[in-house]
XYZ file of C-alpha atoms in Angstrom:
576
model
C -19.430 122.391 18.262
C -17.656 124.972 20.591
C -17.140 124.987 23.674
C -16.259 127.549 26.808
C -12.505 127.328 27.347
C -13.139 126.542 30.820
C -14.107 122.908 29.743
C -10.861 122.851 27.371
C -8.036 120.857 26.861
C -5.681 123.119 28.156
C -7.526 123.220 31.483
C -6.672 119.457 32.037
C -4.109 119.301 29.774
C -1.780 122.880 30.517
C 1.416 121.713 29.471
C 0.033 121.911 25.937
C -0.980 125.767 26.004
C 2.511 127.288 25.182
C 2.571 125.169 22.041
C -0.782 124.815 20.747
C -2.349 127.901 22.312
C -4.614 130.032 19.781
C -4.473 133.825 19.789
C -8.254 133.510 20.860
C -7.376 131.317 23.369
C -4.249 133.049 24.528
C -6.763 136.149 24.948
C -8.831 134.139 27.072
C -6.159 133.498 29.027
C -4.673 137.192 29.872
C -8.376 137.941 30.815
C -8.394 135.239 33.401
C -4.780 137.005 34.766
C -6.773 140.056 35.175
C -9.401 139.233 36.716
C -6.501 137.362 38.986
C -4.526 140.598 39.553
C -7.968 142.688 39.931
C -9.173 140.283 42.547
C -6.318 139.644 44.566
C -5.711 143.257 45.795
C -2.479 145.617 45.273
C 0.894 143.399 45.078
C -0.929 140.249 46.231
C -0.776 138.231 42.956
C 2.644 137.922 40.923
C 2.324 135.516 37.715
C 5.443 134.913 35.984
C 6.082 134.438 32.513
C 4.248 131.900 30.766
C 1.991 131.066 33.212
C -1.589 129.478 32.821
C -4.004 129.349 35.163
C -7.576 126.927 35.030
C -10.363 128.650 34.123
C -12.231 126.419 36.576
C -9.116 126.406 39.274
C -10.632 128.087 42.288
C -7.911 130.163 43.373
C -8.316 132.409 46.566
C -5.222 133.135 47.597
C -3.780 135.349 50.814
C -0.740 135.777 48.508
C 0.169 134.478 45.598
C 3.992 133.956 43.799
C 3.215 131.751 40.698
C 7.290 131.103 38.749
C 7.509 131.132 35.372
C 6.287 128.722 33.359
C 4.229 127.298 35.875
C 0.663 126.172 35.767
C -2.177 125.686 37.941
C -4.896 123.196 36.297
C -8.584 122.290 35.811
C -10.098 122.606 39.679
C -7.583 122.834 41.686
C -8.064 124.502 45.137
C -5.597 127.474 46.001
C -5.786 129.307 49.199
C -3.387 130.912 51.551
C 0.307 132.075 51.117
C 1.549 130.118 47.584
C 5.004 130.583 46.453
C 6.510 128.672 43.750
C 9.669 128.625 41.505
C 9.977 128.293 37.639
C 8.514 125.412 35.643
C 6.064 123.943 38.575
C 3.163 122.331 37.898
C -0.358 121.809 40.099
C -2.262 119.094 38.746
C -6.292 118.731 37.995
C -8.196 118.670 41.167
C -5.099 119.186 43.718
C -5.395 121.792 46.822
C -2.703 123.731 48.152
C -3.345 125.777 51.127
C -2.129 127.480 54.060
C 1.996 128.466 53.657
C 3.188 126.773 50.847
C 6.555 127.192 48.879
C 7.854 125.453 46.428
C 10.853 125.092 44.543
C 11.847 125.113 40.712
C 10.799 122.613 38.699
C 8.298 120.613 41.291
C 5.081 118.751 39.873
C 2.047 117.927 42.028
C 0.110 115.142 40.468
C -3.885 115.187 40.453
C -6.064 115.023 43.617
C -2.829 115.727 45.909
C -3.182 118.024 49.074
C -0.596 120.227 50.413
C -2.106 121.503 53.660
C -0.121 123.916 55.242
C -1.964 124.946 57.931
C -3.987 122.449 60.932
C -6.175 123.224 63.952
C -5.803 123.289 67.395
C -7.249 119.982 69.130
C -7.989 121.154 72.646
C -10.334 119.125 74.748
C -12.271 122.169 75.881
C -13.282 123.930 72.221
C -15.175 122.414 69.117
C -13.261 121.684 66.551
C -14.375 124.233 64.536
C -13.510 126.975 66.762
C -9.921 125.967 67.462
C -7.161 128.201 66.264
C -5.888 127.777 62.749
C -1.995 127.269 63.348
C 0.490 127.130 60.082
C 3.895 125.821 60.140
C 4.168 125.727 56.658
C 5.317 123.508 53.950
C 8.587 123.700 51.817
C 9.263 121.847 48.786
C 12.584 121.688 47.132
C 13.846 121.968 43.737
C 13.200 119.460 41.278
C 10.525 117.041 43.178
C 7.963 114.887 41.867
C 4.497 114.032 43.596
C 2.581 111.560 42.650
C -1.391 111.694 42.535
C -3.645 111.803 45.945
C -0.495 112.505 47.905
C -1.524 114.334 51.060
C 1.285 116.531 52.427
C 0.968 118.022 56.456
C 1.754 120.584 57.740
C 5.191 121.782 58.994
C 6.919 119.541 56.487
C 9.894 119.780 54.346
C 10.762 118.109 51.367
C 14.405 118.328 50.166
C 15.465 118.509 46.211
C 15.121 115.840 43.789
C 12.289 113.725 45.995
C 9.976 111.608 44.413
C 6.794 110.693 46.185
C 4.160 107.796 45.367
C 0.855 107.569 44.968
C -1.134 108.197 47.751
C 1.649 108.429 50.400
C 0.887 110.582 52.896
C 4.125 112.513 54.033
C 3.901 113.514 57.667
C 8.096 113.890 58.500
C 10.731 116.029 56.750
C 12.227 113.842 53.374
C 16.086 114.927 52.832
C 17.061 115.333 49.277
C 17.067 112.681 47.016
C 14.823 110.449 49.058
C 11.758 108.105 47.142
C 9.138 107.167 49.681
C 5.494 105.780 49.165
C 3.636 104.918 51.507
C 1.205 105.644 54.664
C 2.747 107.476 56.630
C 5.699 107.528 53.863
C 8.702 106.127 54.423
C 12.025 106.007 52.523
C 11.968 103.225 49.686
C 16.024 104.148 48.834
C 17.861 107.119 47.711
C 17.327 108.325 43.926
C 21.201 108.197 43.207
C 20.770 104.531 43.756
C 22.909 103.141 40.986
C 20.702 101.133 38.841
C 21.406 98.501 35.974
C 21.935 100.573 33.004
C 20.525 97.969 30.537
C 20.036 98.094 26.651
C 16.705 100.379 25.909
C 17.060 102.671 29.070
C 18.074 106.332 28.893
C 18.765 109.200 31.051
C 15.821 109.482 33.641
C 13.923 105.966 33.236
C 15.993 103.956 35.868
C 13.277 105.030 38.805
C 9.823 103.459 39.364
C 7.261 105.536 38.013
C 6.084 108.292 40.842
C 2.591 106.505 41.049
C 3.426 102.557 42.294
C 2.034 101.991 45.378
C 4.559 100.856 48.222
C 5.650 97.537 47.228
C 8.373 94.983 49.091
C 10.995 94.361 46.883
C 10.521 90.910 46.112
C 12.031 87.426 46.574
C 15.755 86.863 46.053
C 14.523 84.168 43.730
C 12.546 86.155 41.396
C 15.115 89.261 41.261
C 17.669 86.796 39.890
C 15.267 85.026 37.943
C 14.369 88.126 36.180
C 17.581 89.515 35.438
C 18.904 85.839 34.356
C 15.805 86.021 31.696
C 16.551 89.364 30.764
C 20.362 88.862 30.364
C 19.537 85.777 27.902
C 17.237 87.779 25.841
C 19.444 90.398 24.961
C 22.043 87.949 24.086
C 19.017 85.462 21.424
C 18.249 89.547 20.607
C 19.621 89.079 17.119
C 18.926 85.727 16.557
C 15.018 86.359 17.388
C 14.950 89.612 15.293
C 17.105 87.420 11.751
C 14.857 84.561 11.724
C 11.530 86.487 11.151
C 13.417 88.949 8.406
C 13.048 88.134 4.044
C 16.555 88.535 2.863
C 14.894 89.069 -0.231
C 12.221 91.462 0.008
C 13.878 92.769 3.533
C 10.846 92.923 5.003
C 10.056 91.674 8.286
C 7.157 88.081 8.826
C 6.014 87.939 12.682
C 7.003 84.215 12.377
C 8.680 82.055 9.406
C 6.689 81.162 6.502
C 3.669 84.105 7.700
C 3.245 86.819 5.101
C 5.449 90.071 5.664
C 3.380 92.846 7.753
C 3.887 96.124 8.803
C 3.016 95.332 12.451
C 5.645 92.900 12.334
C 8.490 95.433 10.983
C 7.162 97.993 14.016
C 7.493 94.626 16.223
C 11.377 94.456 15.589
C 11.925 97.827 16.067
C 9.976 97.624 19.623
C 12.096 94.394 20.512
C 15.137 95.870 19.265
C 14.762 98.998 21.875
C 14.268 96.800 24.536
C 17.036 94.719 24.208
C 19.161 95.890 22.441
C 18.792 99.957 22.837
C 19.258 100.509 19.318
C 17.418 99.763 15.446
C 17.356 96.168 14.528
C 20.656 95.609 13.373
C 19.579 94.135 10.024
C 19.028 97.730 8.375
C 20.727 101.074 9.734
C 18.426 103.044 11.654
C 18.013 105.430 8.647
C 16.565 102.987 6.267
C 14.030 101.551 8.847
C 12.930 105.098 9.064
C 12.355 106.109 5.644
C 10.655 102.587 5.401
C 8.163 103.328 7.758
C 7.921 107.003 7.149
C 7.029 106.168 2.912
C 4.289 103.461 3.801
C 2.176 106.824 4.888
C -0.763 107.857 2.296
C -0.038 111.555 2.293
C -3.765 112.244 1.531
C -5.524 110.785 4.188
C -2.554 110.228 6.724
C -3.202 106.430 7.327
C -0.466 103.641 6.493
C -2.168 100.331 4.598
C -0.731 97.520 4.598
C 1.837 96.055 2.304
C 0.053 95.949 -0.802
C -3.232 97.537 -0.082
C -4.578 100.223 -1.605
C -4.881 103.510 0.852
C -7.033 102.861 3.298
C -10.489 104.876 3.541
C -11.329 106.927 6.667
C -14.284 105.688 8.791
C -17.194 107.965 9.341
C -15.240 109.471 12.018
C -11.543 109.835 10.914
C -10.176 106.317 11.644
C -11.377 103.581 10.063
C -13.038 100.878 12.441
C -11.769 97.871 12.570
C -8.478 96.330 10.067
C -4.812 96.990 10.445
C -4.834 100.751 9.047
C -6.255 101.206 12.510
C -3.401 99.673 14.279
C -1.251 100.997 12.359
C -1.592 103.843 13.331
C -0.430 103.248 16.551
C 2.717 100.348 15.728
C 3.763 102.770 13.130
C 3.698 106.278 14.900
C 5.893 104.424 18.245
C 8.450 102.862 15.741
C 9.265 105.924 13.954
C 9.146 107.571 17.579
C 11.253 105.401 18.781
C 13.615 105.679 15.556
C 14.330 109.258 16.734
C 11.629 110.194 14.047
C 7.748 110.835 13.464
C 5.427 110.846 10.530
C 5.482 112.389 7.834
C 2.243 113.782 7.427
C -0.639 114.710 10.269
C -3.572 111.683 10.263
C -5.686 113.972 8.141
C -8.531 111.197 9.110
C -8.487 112.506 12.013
C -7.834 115.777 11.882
C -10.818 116.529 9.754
C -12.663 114.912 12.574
C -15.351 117.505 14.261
C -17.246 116.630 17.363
C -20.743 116.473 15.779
C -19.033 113.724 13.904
C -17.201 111.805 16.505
C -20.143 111.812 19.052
C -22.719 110.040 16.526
C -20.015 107.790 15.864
C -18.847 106.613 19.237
C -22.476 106.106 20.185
C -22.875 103.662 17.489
C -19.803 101.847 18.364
C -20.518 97.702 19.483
C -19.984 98.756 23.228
C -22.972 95.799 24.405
C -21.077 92.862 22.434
C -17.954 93.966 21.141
C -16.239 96.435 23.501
C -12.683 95.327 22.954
C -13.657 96.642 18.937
C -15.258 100.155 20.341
C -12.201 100.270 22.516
C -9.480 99.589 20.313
C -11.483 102.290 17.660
C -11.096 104.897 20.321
C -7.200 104.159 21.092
C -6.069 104.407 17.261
C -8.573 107.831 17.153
C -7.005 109.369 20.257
C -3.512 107.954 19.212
C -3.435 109.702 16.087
C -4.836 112.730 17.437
C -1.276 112.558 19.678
C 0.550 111.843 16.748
C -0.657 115.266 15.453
C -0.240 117.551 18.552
C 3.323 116.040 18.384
C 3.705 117.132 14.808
C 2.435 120.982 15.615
C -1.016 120.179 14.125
C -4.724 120.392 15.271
C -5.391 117.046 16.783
C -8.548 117.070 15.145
C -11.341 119.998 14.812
C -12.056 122.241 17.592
C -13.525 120.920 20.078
C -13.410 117.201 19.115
C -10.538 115.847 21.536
C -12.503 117.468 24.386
C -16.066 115.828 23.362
C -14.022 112.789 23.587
C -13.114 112.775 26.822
C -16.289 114.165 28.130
C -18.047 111.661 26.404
C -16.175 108.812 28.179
C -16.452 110.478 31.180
C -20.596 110.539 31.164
C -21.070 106.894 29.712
C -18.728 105.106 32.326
C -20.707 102.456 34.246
C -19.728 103.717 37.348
C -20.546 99.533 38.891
C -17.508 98.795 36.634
C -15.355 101.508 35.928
C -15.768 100.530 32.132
C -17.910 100.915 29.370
C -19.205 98.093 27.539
C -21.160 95.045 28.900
C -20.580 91.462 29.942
C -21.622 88.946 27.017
C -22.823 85.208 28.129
C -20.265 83.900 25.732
C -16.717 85.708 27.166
C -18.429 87.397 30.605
C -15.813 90.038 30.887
C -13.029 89.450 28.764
C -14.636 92.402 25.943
C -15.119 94.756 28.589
C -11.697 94.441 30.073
C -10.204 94.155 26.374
C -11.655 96.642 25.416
C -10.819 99.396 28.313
C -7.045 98.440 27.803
C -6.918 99.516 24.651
C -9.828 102.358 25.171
C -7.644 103.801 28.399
C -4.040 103.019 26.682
C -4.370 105.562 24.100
C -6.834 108.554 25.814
C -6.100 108.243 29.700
C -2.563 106.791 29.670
C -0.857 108.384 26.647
C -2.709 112.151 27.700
C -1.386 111.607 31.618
C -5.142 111.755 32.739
C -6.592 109.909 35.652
C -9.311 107.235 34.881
C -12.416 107.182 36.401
C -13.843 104.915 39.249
C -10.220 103.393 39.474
C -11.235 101.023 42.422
C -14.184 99.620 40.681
C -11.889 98.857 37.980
C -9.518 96.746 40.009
C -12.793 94.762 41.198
C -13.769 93.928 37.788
C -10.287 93.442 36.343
C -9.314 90.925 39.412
C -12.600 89.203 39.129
C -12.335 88.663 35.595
C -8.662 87.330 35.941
C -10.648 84.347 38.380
C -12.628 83.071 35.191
C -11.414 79.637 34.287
C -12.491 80.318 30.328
C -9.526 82.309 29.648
C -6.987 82.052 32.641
C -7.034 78.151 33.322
C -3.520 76.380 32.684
C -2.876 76.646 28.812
C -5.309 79.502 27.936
C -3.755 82.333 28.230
C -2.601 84.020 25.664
C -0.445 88.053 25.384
C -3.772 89.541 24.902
C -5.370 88.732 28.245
C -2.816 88.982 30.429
C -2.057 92.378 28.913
C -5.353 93.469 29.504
C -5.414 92.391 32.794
C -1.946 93.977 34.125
C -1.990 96.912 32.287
C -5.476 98.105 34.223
C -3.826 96.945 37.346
C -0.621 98.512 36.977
C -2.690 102.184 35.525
C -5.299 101.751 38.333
C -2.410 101.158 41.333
C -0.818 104.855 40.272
C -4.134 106.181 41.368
C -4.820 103.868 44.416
C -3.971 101.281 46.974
C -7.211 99.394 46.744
C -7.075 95.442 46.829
C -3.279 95.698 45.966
C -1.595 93.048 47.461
C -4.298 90.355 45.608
C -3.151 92.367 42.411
C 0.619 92.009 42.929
C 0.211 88.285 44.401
C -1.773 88.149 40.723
C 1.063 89.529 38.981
C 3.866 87.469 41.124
C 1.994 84.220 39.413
C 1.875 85.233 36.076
C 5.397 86.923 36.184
C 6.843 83.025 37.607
C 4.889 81.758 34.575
C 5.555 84.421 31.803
C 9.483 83.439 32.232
C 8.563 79.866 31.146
C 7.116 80.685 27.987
C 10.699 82.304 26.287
C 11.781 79.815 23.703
C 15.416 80.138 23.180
C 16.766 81.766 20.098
C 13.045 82.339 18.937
C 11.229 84.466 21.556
C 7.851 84.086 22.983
C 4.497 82.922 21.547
C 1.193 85.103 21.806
C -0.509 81.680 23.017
C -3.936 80.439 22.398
C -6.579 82.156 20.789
C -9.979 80.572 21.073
C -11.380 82.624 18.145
C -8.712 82.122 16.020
C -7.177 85.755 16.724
C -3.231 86.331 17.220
C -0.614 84.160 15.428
C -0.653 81.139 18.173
C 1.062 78.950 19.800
C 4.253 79.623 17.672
C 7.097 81.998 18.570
C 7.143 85.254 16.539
C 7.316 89.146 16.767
C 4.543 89.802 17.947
C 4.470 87.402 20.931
C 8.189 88.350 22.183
C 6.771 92.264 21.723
C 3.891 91.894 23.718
C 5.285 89.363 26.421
C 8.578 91.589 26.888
C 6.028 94.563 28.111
C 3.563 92.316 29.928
C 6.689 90.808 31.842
C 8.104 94.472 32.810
C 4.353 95.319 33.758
C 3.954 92.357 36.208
C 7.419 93.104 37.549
C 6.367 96.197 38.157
C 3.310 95.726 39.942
C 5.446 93.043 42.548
C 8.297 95.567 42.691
C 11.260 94.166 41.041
C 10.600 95.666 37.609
C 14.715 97.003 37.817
C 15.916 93.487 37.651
C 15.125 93.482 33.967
C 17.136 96.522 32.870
C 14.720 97.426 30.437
C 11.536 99.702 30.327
C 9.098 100.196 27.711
C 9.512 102.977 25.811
C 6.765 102.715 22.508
C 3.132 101.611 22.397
C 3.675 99.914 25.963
C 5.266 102.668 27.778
C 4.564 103.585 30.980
C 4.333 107.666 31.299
C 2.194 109.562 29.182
C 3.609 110.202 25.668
C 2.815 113.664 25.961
C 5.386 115.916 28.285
C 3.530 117.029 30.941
C-alpha cells in the first residue's frame, strides 16, 4: 500500500530524510523547492543545503531565509519575514509569523507559536481593522523550545535557552536562561553545576525541555533522594553478583530463578545507572558479543536461552512470549554497550501495511489491551532498531499505516485505545498505552493524542483501591501510571499539581521498598505475573526508572544523579 509523500514519515519525522531518503523521494522533495522558489517571487525564498520542507507545511512567506540543514515539518504555518541559521528545526503543527530570526542550531517543538507581529488595541477601531505592528522576534544560537510554547512579539531570546512546555515567553530571556512557565520565568541558569553522577553524560544534566513549571521540592525529599541514590551505587555490585551463575555466567533476576535474557539486559540497565559503566562481572566486550550472538540471523528475533528461534507472528513480531520483549531489553543493552544488533528484525522488516493493518485490528484491544499494547511497542521498537541500523524499518508504507492507524482508533473520551473490563476497570487500558505509547510516540519524539483526557483517565485509575491500596502495588502499575503522566505533562499543564502531589506519594514510598545489598522487588502480582515480592533484577530495573520518573514529575529528579538512558529513557531514541 502506497501512499502520497505528503502523509509520510519524513513529513512528521524530517530529521530522518538525509539518512533514509529514497531517490524517489528525494525527487519529491526538489519538486516541492520549486514550486517554493516559483511561488515565492524573484530572491524571496533562499533554502540552504539540505533542507526539507513538509509537503503539507503551509508556507506563505513575505521572505524566506531557511539555513542549512534545517527543516520545516508536517503543517506547520509560515508567514511573514523567516530567517534562520544552520541546523534549525520547526516542529509538526508550529506557526511562525510576522519577523522572525533565528539562530543556528534552534529547535521549535510541535504546536509552538512564534508571533512576531500584534495589533493595535485602540478603543475607537474593531479589532480587526487595527494596524498590524511587528517588533519582531530574535532567537539565539543553540536554543531549545519545548512544545505549545507561544512566543510574543518584540522578544528576544539569548543563546543556549531552553524553554518548557507551554510557557508563554512575553520578556527578553538572556543567554543561558531555562524558564517554564506562564508568563515564563527563569527556573536557573543552564551552567548550573549539576551532580555529575554514575550513568550521566555530556548534555543529560538538564530537565527535559517539556516539564511543566514545577517548585523544586522539599529539603526533605532532595536529601532523601540523593541519600537513596548515593547507597545504591555503593550495594551496585553487590545487587548485580548475587543474581550472576559463576558457572554458566549467566545472569537469574533473583537466586535460585532460571537464567534469562531479560535478566542479563536487566544488569546492564542497572549497571548504567549506577554505576555508568558494564556490569563489572564481564568486560564490556564480552557482554556485547553475548547479547549480539543470541540474535537468529534469519528472522532477526533473539529466543530465549535454550529455545529454538522464535517464529514471526502474522505481522513481523510475534504476539505475546519473551522474543517479543526481547526485542526491546536486548536492542537498549547492546545500545547502551556502545553497540547494536547484529542483524535488522527481518520480522519486521518484511512487514507491509496490508499485513500490519489486518493484524492490529485483530489484536485483544476490548479485554486485553496491555497484550495489543505491548505487541505494538516490540513492532515499532524493532522497526527503530532498523532505521538505526541503515535499514527499511519495515515495507513501504507500513510505519506510516501505523501511526495513522492509532491515530483514527483513539477513543477520544480516553485518550487510549482499548476498553475497561469489570474484572481490572482500567488497569489494561492504562497498561497497555504505556507500553503502546513507549515504543511509537515516545521513542519517535511524536506528540500523543488527546493528552488531557489521558491524564483524566490515568489519575482516575491511580484512585482504584484494587491495585493502588497499601501492599498492592507492584513496578508494573506504578510505571504505567507515571510514565503517562510524566509523557502527557511535556505536552500540557492540565490537572498537574494532583499528578505531581501523586508522584510526591509514591516517590516517599518507592524509597522504602530498596532492600539493602539486594535491590528492589517488582511487588505483588495478583495474576501471578512478575517475579514478586522478592528482590531481583528486574524489580531494582524497573523501580530505579519509576523513582527518576516520579522525581521528575515533583521536580527534584537531579537529586538522584542518574537518568535513564535504555528502554526507560526519557527523549526519543531517535535524534531529532
Amino acid at each position: 500500500m502506497n501512499q502520497p509523500e505528503s502523509d509520510g514519515l519524513f513529513d512528521h519525522c524530517p530529521w530522518l530524510y538525509a539518512e533514509q531518503a529514497s531517490e524517489e523521494q528525494r525527487a519529491a522533495q526538489e519538486q516541492q523547492r520549486k514550486r517554493l522558489l516559483a511561488g515565492a517571487g524573484a530572491g524571496a525564498v533562499r533554502l540552504g543545503e539540505g533542507c526539507f520542507v513538509a509537503e503539507t507545511a503551509a508556507v506563505y512567506p513575505e521572505h524566506l531565509d531557511l539555513g542549512d540543514r534545517s527543516y520545516i515539518a508536517a503543517h506547520a504555518y509560515v508567514t511573514g519575514d523567516i530567517r534562520t541559521g544552520a541546523d534549525c528545526s520547526i516542529n509538526p503543527f508550529t506557526a511562525v509569523r510576522g519577523t522572525v530570526t533565528l539562530g543556528d542550531g534552534v529547535r521549535v517543538g510541535a504546536h509552538s507559536s512564534l508571533l512576531g507581529f500584534n495589533h493595535g488595541t485602540a478603543p475607537e477601531l474593531p479589532v480587526h481593522r487595527q494596524p498590524v505592528t511587528s517588533r519582531g522576534i530574535t532567537i539565539g544560537d543553540d536554543v531549545w523550545i519545548g512544545s505549545h510554547v507561544v512566543v510574543l512579539d518584540g522578544v528576544t531570546i539569548g543563546d543556549h535557552c531552553v524553554i518548557g512546555a507551554g510557557a508563554v515567553v512575553t520578556k527578553d530571556l538572556p543567554a543561558w536562561t531555562m524558564a517554564a512557565g506562564n508568563p515564563a520565568r527563569r527556573i536557573r541558569d543552564r551552567r548550573d553545576p549539576r551532580e555529575a553522577g554514575p550513568g550521566s553524560g555530556a548534555g543529560e544534566r538538564t530537565a527535559p525541555v517539556g516539564t511543566a513549571p514545577r517548585p523544586a521540592g522539599t529539603p526533605d525529599l532532595v536529601e532523601a533522594l540523593s541519600a537513596f541514590a548515593g547507597s545504591a551505587r555503593a550495594q551496585a555490585v553487590e545487587v548485580l553478583g548475587r543474581c550472576r551463575q559463576p558457572d554458566t555466567g549467566r545472569y537469574v533476576d533473583r537466586p535460585g530463578a532460571e537464567p534469562t535474557v531479560r535478566a542479563h539486559c536487566d544488569a546492564v540497565e542497572i549497571a548504567d545507572l549506577l554505576l555508568g559503566e558494564a556490569p563489572p562481572q564481564l568486560p564490556a566486550a564480552e557482554h556485547v558479543a553475548l547479547l549480539r550472538g543470541l540474535q537468529d540471523p534469519v528472522t532477526g528475533l533473539i529466543p530465549e536461552y535454550g529455545a529454538p528461534p522464535p517464529l514471526p507472528g502474522p505481522a513481523g513480531v510475534p504476539d505475546d512470549g519473551a522474543a517479543a520483549y526481547h526485542v526491546l531489553c536486548v536492542g537498549y543493552a547492546l545500545d547502551l554497550l556502545g553497540s547494536s544488533f547484529a542483524h535488522p528484525v527481518h520480522a519486521v522488516r518484511r512487514t507491509t501495511a496490508d499485513r500490519l493493518v489486518p493484524h492490529l485490528a485483530e489484536l485483544p484491544w476490548h479485554d486485553r489491551a496491555w497484550h495489543a499494547g505491548a505487541w505494538v511497542d516490540s513492532w515499532a521498537t524493532a522497526a527503530h532498531w532498523n532505521l538505526r541500523l541503515g535499514a527499511e524499518p519495515a515495507a513501504p508504507g507500513a510505519l506510516e499505516a501505523l501511526f495513522g492507524r492509532l491515530h483514527t482508533r483513539v477513543d477520544r473520551r480516553s485518550g487510549m485505545w482499548g476498553s475497561p473490563t469489570p474484572r481490572d476497570g482500567h488497569l489494561q487500558m492504562v497498561n497497555g498505552y504505556y507500553r503502546l505509547t513507549r515504543g511509537s510516540f515516545a521513542q519517535f519524539g511524536l506528540p500523543v493524542p488527546y493528552a488531557e483526557r489521558v491524564i483524566d483517565t490515568v489519575l482516575d485509575h491511580a484512585r482504584d483501591p484494587r491495585h493502588f491500596a497499601p501492599g498492592r502495588e507492584n513496578a508494573c502499575n506504578i510505571l504505567d501510571v507515571v510514565h503517562p503522566l510524566w509523557l502527557c505533562a511535556r505536552q500540557t499543564t492540565h490537572r498537574f499539581e494532583e499528578a505531581r502531589s501523586w508522584a510526591g506519594t509514591q516517590l516517599t514510598a518507592a524509597l522504602r521498598r530498596w532492600h539493602p545489598g539486594q535491590g528492589f522487588a517488582f511487588g505483588p502480582a495478583p495474576d501471578g505475573t512478575g517475579p514478586g515480592r522478592d528482590p531481583g533484577l528486574q524489580g531494582t530495573e524497573m523501580w530505579l526508572a519509576i523513582i527518576w520518573l516520579l522525581a521528575d514529575v515533583v521536580g527534584v529528579a537531579d537529586a538522584l544523579g542518574y537518568r535513564p538512558r535504555g528502554i526507560h529513557r526519557p527523549e526519543p531514541a531517535l535524534p531529532g
